[in-house]
GROMACS .gro file of C-alpha atoms in nm:
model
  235
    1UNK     CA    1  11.109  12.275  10.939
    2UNK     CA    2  11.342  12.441  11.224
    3UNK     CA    3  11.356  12.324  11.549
    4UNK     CA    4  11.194  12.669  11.700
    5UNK     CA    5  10.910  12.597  11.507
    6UNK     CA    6  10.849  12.260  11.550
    7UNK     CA    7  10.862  12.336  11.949
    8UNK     CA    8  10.621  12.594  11.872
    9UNK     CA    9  10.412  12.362  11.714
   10UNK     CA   10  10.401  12.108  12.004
   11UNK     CA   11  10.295  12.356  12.194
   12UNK     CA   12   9.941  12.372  12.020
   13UNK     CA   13   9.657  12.185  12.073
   14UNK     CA   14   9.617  11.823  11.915
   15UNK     CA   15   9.338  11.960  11.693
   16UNK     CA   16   9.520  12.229  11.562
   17UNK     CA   17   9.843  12.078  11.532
   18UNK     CA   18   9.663  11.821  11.313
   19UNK     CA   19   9.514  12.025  11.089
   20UNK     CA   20   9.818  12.246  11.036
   21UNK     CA   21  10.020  11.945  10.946
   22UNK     CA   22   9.790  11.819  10.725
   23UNK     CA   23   9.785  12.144  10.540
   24UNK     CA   24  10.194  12.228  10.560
   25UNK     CA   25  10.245  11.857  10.406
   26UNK     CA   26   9.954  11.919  10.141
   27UNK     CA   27  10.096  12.233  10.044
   28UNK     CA   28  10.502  12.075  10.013
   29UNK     CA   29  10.398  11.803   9.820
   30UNK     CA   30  10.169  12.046   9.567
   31UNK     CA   31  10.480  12.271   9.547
   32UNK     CA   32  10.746  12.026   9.500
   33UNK     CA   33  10.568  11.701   9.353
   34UNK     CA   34  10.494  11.610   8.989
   35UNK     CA   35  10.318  11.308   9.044
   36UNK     CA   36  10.272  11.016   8.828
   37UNK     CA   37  10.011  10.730   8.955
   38UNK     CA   38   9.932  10.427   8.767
   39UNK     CA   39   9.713  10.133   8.833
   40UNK     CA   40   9.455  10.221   9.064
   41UNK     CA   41   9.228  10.045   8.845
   42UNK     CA   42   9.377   9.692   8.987
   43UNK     CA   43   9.196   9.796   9.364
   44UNK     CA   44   8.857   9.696   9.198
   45UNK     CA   45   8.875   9.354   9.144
   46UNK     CA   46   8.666   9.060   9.258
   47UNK     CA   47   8.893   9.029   9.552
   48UNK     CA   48   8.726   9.195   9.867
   49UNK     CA   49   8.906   9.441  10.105
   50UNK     CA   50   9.040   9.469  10.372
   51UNK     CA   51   9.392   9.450  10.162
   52UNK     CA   52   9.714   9.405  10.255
   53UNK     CA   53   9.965   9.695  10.034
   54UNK     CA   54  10.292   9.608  10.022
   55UNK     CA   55  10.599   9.872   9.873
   56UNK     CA   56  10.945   9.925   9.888
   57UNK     CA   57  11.106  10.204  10.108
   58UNK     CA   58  11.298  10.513   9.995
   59UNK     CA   59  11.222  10.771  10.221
   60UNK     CA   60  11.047  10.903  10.524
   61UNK     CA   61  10.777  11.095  10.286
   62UNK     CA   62  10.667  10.794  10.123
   63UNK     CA   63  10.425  10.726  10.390
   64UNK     CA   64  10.286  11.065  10.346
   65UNK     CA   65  10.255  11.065  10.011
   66UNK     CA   66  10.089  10.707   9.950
   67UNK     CA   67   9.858  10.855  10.233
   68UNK     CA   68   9.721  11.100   9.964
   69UNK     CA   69   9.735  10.861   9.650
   70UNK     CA   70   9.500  10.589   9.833
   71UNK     CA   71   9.325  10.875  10.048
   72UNK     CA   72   8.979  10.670   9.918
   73UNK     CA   73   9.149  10.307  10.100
   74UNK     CA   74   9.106  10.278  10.455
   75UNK     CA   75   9.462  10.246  10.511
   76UNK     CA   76   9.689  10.205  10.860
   77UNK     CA   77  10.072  10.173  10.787
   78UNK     CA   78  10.318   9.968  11.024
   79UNK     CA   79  10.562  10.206  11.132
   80UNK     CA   80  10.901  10.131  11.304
   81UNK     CA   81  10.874  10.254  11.672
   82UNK     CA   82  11.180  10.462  11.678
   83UNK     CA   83  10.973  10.724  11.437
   84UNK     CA   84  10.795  10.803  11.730
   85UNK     CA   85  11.091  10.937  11.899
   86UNK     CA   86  11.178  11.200  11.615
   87UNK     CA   87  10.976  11.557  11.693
   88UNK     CA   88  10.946  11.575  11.297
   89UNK     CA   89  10.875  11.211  11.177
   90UNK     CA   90  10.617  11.199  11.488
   91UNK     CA   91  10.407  11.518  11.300
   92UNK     CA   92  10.384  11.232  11.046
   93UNK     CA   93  10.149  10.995  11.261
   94UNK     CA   94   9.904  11.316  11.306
   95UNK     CA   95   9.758  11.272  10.952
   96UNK     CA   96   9.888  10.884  10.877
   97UNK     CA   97   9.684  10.613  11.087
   98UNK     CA   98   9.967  10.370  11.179
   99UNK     CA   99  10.033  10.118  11.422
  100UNK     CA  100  10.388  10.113  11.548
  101UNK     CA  101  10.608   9.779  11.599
  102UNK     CA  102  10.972   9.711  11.685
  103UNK     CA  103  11.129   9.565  11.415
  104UNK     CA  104  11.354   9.225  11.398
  105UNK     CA  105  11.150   9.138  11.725
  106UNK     CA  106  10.810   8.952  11.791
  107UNK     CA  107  10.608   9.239  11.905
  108UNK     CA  108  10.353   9.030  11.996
  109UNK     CA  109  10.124   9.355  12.084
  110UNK     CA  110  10.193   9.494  11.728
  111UNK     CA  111  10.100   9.192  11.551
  112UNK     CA  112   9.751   9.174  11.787
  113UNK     CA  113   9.723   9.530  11.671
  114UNK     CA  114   9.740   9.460  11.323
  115UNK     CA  115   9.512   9.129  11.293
  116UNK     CA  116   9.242   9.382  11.491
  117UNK     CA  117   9.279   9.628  11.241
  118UNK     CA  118   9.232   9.399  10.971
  119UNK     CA  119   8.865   9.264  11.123
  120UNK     CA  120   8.760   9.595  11.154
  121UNK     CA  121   8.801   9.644  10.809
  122UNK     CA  122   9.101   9.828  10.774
  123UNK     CA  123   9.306   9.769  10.504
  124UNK     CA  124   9.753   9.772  10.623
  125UNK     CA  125  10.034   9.884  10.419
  126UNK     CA  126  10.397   9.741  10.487
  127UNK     CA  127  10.733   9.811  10.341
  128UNK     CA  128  10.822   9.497  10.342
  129UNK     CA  129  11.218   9.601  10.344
  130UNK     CA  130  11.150   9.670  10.692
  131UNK     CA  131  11.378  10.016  10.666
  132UNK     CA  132  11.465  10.271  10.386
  133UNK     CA  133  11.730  10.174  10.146
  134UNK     CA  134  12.015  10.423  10.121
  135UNK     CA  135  12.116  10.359   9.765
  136UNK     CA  136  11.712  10.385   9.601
  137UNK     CA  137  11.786   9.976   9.514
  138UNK     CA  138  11.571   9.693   9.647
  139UNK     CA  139  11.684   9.507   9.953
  140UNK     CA  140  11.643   9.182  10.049
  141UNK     CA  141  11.263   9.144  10.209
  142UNK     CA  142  11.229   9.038  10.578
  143UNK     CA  143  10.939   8.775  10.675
  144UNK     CA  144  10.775   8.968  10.886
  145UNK     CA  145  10.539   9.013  10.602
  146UNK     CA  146  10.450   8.675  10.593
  147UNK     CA  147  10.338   8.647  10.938
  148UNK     CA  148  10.109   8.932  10.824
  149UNK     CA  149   9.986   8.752  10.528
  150UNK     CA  150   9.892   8.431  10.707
  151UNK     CA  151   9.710   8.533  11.014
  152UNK     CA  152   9.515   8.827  10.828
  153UNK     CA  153   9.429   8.630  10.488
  154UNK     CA  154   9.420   8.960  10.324
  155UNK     CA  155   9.463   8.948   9.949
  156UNK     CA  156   9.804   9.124   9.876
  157UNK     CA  157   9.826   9.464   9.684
  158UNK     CA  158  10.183   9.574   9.525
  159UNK     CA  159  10.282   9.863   9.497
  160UNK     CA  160  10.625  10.047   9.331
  161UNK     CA  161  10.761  10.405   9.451
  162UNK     CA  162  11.080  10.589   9.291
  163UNK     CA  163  11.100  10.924   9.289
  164UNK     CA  164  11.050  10.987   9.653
  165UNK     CA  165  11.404  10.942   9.766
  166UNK     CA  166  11.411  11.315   9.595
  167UNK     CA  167  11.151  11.425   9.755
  168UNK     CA  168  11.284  11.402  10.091
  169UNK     CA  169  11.649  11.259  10.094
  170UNK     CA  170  11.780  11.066  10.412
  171UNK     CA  171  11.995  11.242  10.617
  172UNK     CA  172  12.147  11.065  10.927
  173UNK     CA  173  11.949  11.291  11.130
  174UNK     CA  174  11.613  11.290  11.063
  175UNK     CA  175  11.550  11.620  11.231
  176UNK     CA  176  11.728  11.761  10.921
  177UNK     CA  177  11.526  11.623  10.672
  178UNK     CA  178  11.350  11.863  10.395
  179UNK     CA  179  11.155  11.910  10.071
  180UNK     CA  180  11.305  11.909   9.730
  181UNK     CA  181  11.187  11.908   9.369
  182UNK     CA  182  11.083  11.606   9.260
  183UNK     CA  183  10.922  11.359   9.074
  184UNK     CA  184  10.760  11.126   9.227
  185UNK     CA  185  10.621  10.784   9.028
  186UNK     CA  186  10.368  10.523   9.227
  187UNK     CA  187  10.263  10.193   9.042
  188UNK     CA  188  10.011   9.977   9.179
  189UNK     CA  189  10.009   9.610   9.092
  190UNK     CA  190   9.739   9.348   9.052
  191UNK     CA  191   9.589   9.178   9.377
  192UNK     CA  192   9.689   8.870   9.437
  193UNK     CA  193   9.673   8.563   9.704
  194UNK     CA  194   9.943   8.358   9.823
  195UNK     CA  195   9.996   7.999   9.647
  196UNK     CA  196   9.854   7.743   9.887
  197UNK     CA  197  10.135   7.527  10.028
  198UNK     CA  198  10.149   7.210   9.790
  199UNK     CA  199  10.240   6.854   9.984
  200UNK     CA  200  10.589   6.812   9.824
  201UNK     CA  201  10.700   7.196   9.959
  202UNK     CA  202  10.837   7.186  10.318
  203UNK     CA  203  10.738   7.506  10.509
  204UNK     CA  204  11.039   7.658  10.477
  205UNK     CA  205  11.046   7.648  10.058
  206UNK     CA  206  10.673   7.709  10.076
  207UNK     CA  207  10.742   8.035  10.269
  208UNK     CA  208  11.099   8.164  10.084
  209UNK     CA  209  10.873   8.105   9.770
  210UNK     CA  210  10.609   8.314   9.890
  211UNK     CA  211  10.818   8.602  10.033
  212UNK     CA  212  11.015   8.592   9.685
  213UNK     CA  213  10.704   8.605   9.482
  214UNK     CA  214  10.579   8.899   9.726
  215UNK     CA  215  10.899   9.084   9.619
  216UNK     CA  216  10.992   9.027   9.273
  217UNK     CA  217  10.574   9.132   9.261
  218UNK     CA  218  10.729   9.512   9.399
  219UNK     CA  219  11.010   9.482   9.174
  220UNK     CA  220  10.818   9.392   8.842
  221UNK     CA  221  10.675   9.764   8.874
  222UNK     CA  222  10.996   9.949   8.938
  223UNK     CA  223  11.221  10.065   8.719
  224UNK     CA  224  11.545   9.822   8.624
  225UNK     CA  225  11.775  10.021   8.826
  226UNK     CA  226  11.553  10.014   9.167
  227UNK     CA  227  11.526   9.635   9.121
  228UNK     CA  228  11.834   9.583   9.324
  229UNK     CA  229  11.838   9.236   9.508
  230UNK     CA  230  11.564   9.107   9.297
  231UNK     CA  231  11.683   9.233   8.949
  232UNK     CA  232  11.828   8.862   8.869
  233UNK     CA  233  11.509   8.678   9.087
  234UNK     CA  234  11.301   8.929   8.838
  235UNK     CA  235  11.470   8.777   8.494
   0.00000   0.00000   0.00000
C-alpha cells in the first residue's frame, strides 16, 4: 500500500476507513493465503472463557490473520505501542480490538486495561516473545506473560503460527511492508492452567517453570525448525 494512498485513506471517515480495511485485508489474505488450521476443537473444553491465547511472533500480519481464524472468540490482542505510530500497522487496530502497552516497562495502565478486559469477558491474546523474530525461530519468552496469567486466572490457550513470516516479511521499515504468496499453518493447543506453586518451589523456580512450560506448550505445535530456543527444553 503506497504512501499516496494510505494519506488518502486517512483522509476518510472512521466508518469508512474501517470497513475498507477490513475488506482490502480480507481480500489479500483470500488472494495470497492457503490456510491450514488445526485444533479448534481444543476451545470447547470444560474450561470456561474468558481465555488467555498465547503464540509466537513472525510477522506484523499474524495479528490479522489469527483475527479471522478465531473471528467466533471474543478476542483483544496486546499490541506494542510503537505500532501505533506506523500509518500502515495503525490500519491494523481498525479491524483488531487491541490494547496497546510499552514493552520491557510496567505499564501499569496497560496491565489495568487488560485485567478489565478480562472481567468483561473478553478473552486476550499475547505473543509472548514480546517482538517478531527475524530468523522464523523461537526466542526466549519474556514474563510479562506471567503477570498476565496470575492476576487474570484465565486458563491458557496455545497456539503455533509458521507460514506467516511469508505472508508479510519484515522489512526495517514497516511502511514498506507487503503481501506475498504464502502458506500460512495455525495450530491450536489444548487449554491448560498453570501448576499451583508446590511448598518446596521458591517463587522464582515456581515462575521460570511456569513461563518454560507456557513456551515449550507453543513450541510442541511448531515445526522442529521454528522451535528455536526451546528445541532442546522441547526434547
Amino acid at each position: 500500500m503506497n504512501k499516496l494512498l494510505l494519506k488518502f485513506i486517512n483522509l476518510l471517515p472512521e466508518s469508512i476507513i474501517t470497513k475498507f480495511v477490513r475488506h482490502y485485508v480480507n481480500l489479500q489474505i483470500k488472494k495470497h493465503v492457503r490456510l491450514d488450521v488445526k485444533g479448534l476443537e481444543n476451545l470447547n473444553c470444560d474450561l470456561e472463557r474468558p481465555y488467555l491465547f498465547v503464540c509466537n511472533h513472525l510477522s506484523n500480519s499474524d495479528g490479522l490473520v489469527l483475527n479471522k481464524v478465531l473471528e467466533k472468540e471474543n478476542i483483544i490482542f496486546v499490541a506494542g505501542k510503537k505500532l501505533e505510530s506506523n500509518s500502515l500497522t495503525n490500519l491494523g487496530f481498525k479491524i483488531v480490538r487491541s490494547i496497546s502497552i510499552l514493552p520491557n516497562s510496567p505499564d501499569k495502565d496497560a496491565i489495568k486495561k487488560v485485567i478489565n478486559a478480562v472481567k468483561e469477558g473478553n478473552s486476550i491474546l499475547i505473543f509472548t516473545e514480546g517482538t517478531r523474530s527475524r530468523t522464523a525461530e523461537m526466542l526466549e519468552g519474556k514474563k510479562g506473560i506471567l503477570l498476565f496469567a496470575k492476576l487474570t486466572n484465565a486458563p491458557i490457550v496455545p497456539i503455533g503460527i509458521w507460514g506467516s513470516e511469508k505472508f508479510m516479511p519484515i522489512e526495517k521499515d514497516m511502511g514498506k511492508e507487503a503481501f506475498y504468496d504464502a502458506d500460512i499453518n495455525i495450530n491450536i493447543g489444548e487449554v491448560f492452567n498453570l501448576p499451583k506453586k508446590s511448598d518446596d518451589e521458591t517463587k522464582g523456580s515456581w515462575e521460570a517453570n511456569c513461563l518454560n512450560h507456557i513456551m515449550v506448550s507453543i513450541a510442541e505445535l511448531l515445526p522442529k525448525e521454528y522451535r528455536g530456543f526451546y528445541d532442546d527444553k522441547n526434547k
